PDB file of C-alpha atoms in Angstrom:
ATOM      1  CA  UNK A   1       0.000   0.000   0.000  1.00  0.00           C
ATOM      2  CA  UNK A   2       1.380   3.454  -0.937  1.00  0.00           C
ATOM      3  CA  UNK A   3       1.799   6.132   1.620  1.00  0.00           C
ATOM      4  CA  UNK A   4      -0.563   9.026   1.767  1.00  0.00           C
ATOM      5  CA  UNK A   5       2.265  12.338   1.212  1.00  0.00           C
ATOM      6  CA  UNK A   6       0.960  14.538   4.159  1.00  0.00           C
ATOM      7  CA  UNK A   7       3.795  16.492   3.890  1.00  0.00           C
ATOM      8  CA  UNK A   8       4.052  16.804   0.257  1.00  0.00           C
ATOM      9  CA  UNK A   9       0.285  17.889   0.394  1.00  0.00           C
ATOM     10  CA  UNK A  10       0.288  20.071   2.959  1.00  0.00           C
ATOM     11  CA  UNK A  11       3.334  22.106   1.279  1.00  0.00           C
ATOM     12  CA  UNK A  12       1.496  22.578  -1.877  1.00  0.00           C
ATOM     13  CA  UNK A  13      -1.311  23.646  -0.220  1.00  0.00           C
ATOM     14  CA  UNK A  14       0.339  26.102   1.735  1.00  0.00           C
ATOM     15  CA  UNK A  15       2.331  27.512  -1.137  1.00  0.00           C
ATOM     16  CA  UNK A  16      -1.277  27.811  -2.744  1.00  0.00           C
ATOM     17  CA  UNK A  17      -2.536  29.666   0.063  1.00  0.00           C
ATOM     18  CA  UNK A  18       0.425  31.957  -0.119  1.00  0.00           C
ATOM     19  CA  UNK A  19      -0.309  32.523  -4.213  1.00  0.00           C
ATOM     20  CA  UNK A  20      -3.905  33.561  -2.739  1.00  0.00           C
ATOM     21  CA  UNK A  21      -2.171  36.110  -0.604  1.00  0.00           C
ATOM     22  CA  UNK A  22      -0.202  37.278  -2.718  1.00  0.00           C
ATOM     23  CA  UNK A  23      -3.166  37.875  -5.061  1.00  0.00           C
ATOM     24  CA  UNK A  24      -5.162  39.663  -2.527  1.00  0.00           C
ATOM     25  CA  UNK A  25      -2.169  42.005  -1.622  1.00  0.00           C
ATOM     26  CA  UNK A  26      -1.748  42.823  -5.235  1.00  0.00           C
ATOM     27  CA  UNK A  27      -4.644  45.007  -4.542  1.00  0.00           C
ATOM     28  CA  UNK A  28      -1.982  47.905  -2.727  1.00  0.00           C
ATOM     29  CA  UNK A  29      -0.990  48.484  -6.140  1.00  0.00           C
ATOM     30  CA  UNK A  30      -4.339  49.117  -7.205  1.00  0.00           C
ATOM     31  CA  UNK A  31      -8.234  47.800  -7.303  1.00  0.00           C
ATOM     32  CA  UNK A  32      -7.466  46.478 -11.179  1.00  0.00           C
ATOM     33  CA  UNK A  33      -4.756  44.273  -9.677  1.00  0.00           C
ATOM     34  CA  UNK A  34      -6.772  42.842  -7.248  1.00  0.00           C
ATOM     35  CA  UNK A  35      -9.977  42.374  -9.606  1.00  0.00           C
ATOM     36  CA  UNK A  36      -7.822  40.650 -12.533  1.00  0.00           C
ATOM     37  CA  UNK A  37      -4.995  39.050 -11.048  1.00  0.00           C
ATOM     38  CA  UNK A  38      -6.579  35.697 -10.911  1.00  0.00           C
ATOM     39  CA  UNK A  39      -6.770  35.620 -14.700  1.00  0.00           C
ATOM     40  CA  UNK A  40      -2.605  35.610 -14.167  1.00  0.00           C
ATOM     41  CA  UNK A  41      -2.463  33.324 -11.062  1.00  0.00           C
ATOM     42  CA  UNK A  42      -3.005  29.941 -13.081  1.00  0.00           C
ATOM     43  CA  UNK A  43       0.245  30.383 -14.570  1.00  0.00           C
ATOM     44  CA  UNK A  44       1.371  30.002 -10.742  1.00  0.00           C
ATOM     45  CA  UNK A  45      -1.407  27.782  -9.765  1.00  0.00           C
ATOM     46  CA  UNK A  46      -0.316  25.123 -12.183  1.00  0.00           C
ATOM     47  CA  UNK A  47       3.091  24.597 -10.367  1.00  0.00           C
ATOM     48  CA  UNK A  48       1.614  23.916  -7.275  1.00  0.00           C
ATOM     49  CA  UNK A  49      -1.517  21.398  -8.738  1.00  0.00           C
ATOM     50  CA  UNK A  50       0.894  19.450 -10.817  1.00  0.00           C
ATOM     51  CA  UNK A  51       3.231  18.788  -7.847  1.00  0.00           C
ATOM     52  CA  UNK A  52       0.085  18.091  -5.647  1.00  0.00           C
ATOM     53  CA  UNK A  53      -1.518  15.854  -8.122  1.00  0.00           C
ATOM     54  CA  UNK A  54       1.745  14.200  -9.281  1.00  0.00           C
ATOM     55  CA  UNK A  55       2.153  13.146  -5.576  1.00  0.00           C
ATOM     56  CA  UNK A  56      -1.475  11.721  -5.101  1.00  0.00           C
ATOM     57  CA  UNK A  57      -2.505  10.218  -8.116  1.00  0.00           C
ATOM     58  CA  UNK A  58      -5.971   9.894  -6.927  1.00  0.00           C
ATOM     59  CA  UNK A  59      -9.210  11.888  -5.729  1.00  0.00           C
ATOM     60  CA  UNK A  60      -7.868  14.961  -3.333  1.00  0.00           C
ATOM     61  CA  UNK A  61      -5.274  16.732  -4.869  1.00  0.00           C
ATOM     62  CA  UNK A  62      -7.987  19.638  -6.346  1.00  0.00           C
ATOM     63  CA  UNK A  63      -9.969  19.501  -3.096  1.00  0.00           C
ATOM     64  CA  UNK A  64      -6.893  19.777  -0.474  1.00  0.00           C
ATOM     65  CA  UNK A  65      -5.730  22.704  -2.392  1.00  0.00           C
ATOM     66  CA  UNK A  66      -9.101  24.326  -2.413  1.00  0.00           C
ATOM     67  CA  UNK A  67     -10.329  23.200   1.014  1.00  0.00           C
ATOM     68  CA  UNK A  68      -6.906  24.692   2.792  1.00  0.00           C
ATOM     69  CA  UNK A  69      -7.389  28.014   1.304  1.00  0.00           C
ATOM     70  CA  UNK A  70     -11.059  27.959   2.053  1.00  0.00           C
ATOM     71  CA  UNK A  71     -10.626  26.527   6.111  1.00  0.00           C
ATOM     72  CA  UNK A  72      -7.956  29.315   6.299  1.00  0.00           C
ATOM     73  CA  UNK A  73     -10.283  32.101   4.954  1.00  0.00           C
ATOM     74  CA  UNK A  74     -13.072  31.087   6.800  1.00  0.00           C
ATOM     75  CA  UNK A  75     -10.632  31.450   9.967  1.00  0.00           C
ATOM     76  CA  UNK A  76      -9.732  34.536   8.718  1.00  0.00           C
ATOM     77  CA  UNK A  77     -13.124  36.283   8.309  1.00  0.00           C
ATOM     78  CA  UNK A  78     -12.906  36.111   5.081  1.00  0.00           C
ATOM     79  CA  UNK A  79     -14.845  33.694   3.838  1.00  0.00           C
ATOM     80  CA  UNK A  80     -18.549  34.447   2.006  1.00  0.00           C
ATOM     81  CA  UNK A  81     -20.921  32.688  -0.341  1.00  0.00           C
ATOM     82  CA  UNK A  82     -19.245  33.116  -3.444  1.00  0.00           C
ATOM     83  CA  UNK A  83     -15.913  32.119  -1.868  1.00  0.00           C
ATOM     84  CA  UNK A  84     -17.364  28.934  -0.207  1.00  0.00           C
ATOM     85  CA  UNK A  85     -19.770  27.930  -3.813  1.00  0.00           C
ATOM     86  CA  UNK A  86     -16.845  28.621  -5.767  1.00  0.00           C
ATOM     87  CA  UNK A  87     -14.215  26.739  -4.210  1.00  0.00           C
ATOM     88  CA  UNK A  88     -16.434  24.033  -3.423  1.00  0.00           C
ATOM     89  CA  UNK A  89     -17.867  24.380  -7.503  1.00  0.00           C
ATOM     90  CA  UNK A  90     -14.263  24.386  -8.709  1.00  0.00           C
ATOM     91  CA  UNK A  91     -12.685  21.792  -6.686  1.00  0.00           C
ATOM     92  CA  UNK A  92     -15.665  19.392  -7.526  1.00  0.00           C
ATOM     93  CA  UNK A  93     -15.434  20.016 -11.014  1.00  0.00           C
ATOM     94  CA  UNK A  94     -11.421  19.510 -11.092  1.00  0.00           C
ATOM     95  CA  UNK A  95     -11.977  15.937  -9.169  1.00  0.00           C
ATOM     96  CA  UNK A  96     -14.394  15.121 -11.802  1.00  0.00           C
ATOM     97  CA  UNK A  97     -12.766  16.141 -14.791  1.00  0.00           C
ATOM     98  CA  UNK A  98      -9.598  14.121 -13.095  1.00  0.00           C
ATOM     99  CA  UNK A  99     -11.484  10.852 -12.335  1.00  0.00           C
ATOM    100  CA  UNK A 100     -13.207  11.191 -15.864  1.00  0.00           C
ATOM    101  CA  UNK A 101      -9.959  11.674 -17.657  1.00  0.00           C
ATOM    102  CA  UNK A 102      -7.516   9.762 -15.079  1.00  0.00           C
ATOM    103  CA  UNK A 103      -5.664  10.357 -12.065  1.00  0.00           C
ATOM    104  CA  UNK A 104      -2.168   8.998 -13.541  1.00  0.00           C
ATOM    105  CA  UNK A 105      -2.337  11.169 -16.872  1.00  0.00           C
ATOM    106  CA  UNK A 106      -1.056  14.509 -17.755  1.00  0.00           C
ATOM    107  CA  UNK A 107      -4.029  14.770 -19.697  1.00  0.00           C
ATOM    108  CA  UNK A 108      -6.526  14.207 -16.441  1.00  0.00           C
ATOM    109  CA  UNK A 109      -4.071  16.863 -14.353  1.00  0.00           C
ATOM    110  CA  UNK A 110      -4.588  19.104 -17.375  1.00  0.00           C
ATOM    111  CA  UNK A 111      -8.027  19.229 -18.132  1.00  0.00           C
ATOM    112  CA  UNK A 112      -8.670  18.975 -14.308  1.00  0.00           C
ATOM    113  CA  UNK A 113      -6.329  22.249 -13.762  1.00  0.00           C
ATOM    114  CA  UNK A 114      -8.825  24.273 -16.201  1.00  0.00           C
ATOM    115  CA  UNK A 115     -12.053  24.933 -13.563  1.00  0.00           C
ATOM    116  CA  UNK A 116      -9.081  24.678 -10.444  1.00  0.00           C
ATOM    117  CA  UNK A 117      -7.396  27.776 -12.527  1.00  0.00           C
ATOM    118  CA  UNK A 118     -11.016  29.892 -11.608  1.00  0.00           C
ATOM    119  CA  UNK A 119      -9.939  29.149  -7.540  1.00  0.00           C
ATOM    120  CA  UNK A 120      -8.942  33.052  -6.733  1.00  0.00           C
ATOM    121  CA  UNK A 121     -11.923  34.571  -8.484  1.00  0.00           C
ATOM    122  CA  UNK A 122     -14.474  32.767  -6.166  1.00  0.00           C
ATOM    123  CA  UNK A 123     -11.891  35.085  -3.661  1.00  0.00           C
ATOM    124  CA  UNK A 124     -12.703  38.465  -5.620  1.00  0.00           C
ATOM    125  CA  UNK A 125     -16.422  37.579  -6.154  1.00  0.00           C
ATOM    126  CA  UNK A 126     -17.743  39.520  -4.178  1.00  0.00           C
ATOM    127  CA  UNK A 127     -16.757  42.568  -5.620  1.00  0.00           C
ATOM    128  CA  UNK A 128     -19.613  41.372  -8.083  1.00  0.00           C
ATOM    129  CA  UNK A 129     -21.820  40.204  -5.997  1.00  0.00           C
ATOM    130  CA  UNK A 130     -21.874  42.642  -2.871  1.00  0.00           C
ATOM    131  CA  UNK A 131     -20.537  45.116  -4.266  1.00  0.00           C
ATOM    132  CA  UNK A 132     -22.358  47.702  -2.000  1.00  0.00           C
ATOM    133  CA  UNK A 133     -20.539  45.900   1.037  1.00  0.00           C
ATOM    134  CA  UNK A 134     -17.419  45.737  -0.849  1.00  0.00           C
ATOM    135  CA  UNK A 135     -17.325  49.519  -1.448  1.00  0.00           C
ATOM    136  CA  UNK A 136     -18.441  50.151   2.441  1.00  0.00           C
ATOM    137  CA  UNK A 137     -15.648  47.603   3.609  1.00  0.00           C
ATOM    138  CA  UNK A 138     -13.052  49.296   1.696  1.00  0.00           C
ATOM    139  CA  UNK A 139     -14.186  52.649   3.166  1.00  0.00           C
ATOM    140  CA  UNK A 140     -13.600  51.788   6.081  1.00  0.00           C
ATOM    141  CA  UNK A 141     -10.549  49.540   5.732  1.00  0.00           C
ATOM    142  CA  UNK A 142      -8.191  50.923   2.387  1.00  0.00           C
ATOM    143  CA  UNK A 143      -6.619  54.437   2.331  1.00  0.00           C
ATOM    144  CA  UNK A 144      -9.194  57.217   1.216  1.00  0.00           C
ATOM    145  CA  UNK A 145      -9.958  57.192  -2.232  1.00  0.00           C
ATOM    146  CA  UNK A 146      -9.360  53.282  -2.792  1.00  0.00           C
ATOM    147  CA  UNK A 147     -13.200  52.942  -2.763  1.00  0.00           C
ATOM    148  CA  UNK A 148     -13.571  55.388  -6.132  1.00  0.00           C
ATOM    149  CA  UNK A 149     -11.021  53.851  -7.863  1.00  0.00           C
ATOM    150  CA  UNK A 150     -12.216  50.260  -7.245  1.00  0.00           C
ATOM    151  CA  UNK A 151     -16.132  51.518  -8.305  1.00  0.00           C
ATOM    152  CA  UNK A 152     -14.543  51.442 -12.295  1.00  0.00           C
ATOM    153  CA  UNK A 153     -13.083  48.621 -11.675  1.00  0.00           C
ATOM    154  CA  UNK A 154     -16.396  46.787 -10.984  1.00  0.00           C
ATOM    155  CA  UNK A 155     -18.519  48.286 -13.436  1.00  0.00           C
ATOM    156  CA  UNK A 156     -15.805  47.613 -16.096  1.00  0.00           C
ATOM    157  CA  UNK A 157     -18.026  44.415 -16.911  1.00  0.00           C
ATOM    158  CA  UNK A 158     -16.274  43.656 -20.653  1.00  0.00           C
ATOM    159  CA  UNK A 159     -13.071  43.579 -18.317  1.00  0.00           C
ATOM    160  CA  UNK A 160     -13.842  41.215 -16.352  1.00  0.00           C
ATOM    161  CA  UNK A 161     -15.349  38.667 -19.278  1.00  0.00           C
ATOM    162  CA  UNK A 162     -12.108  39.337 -20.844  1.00  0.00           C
ATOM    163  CA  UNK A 163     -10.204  38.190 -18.076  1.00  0.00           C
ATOM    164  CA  UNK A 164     -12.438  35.271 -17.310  1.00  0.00           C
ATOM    165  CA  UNK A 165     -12.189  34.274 -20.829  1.00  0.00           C
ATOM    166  CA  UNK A 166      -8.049  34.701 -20.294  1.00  0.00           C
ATOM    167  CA  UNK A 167      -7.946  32.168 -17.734  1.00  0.00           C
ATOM    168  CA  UNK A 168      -8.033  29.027 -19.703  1.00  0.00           C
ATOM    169  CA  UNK A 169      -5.162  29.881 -22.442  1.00  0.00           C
ATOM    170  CA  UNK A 170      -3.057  31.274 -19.554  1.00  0.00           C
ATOM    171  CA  UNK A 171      -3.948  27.686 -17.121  1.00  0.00           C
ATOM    172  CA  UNK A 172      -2.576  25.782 -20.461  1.00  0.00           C
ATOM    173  CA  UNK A 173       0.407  27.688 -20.677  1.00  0.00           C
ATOM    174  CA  UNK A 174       1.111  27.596 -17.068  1.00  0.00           C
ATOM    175  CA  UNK A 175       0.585  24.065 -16.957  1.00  0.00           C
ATOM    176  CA  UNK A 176       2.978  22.929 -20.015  1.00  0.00           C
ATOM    177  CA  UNK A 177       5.737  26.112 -18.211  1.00  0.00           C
ATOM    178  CA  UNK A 178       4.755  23.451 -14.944  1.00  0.00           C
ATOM    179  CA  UNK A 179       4.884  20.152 -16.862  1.00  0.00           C
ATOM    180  CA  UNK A 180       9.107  21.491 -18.564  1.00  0.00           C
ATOM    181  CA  UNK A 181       9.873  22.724 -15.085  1.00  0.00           C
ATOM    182  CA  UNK A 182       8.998  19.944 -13.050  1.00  0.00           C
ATOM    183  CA  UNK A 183      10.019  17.474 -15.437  1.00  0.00           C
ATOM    184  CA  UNK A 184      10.215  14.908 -12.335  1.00  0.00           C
ATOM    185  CA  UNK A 185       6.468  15.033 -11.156  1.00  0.00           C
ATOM    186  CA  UNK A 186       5.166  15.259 -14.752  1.00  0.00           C
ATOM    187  CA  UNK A 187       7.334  12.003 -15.205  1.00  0.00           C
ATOM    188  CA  UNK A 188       5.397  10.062 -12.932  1.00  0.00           C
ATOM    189  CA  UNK A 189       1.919  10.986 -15.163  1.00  0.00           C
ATOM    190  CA  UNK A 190       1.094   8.935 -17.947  1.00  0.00           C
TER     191      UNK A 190
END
């Protein structure tokens, strides 16, 4: 019987949660940062699921990366109903995809990796979705002014289908960059 990598896991999932992070604090630079960096994030992302899914070749790899993030935000205050749907959305459709495609092929990781790559915009959702609260939050918690430059930001609705539409050819790239990097993982996949 194989061994279950704990460790192996809980790395990846912690360098996930640190991509998410990163992500969020993007927004300093400005509200567009924030809004659209998770059409950029796959091309990290895909580092982190390959390893994870390399190392269990089997259902989990999608939903430990998912469920960490989403355990942490909730501990963090920052979880909501788009963030909880969407993680739990994406991570189901990843194990699917996987299970439907196989769990020892670089085929299953990749088609699997295309909903996962969606993961930080269940995050920023709720700029879409509350975006009253969003723009009260931010009064109260950014520097003044934040909340008028993140109001065009929102209603910049071509934007954001733009960017959503950008996350699938940037997930393939970052998963073939992922696949040449970590030649050793990919190895292991069929």
């Amino acid at each position: 019987m194989k061994k279950f990598p704990v460790l192996r896991l809980l790395i990846a999932a912690v360098v996930y949660l640190a991509l998410f992070v990163l992500g969020a604090s993007s927004g300093m630079i400005h509200p567009a940062c924030y809004a659209y960096c998770g059409t950029v994030l796959p091309l990290l992302f895909a580092f982190v699921y390959l390893y994870a899914a390399a190392n269990l070749q089997g259902f989990g790899a999608a939903v430990i990366l998912n469920g960490f993030v989403l355990i942490i935000g909730l501990i963090a205050g920052e979880g909501n109903l788009p963030l909880i749907v969407g993680m739990v959305v994406f991570a189901a459709l990843a194990e699917l995809l996987r299970k439907m495609s196989g769990y020892h092929t670089k085929k299953g990781v990749r088609l699997s990796f295309l909903p996962l790559a969606f993961s930080f915009y269940a995050y920023s959702a709720h700029w879409w979705t509350d975006t009253e609260g969003t723009l009260a939050a931010a009064l109260e918690e950014m520097p003044a002014g934040y909340a008028d430059r993140m109001l065009p930001v929102i209603e910049n609705t071509p934007g954001l289908v733009i960017a959503l539409v950008l996350v699938i050819p940037v997930a393939l790239v970052g998963m073939k960059l992922a696949e040449i990097v970590l030649k050793k993982q990919a190895a292991r996949l069929k």
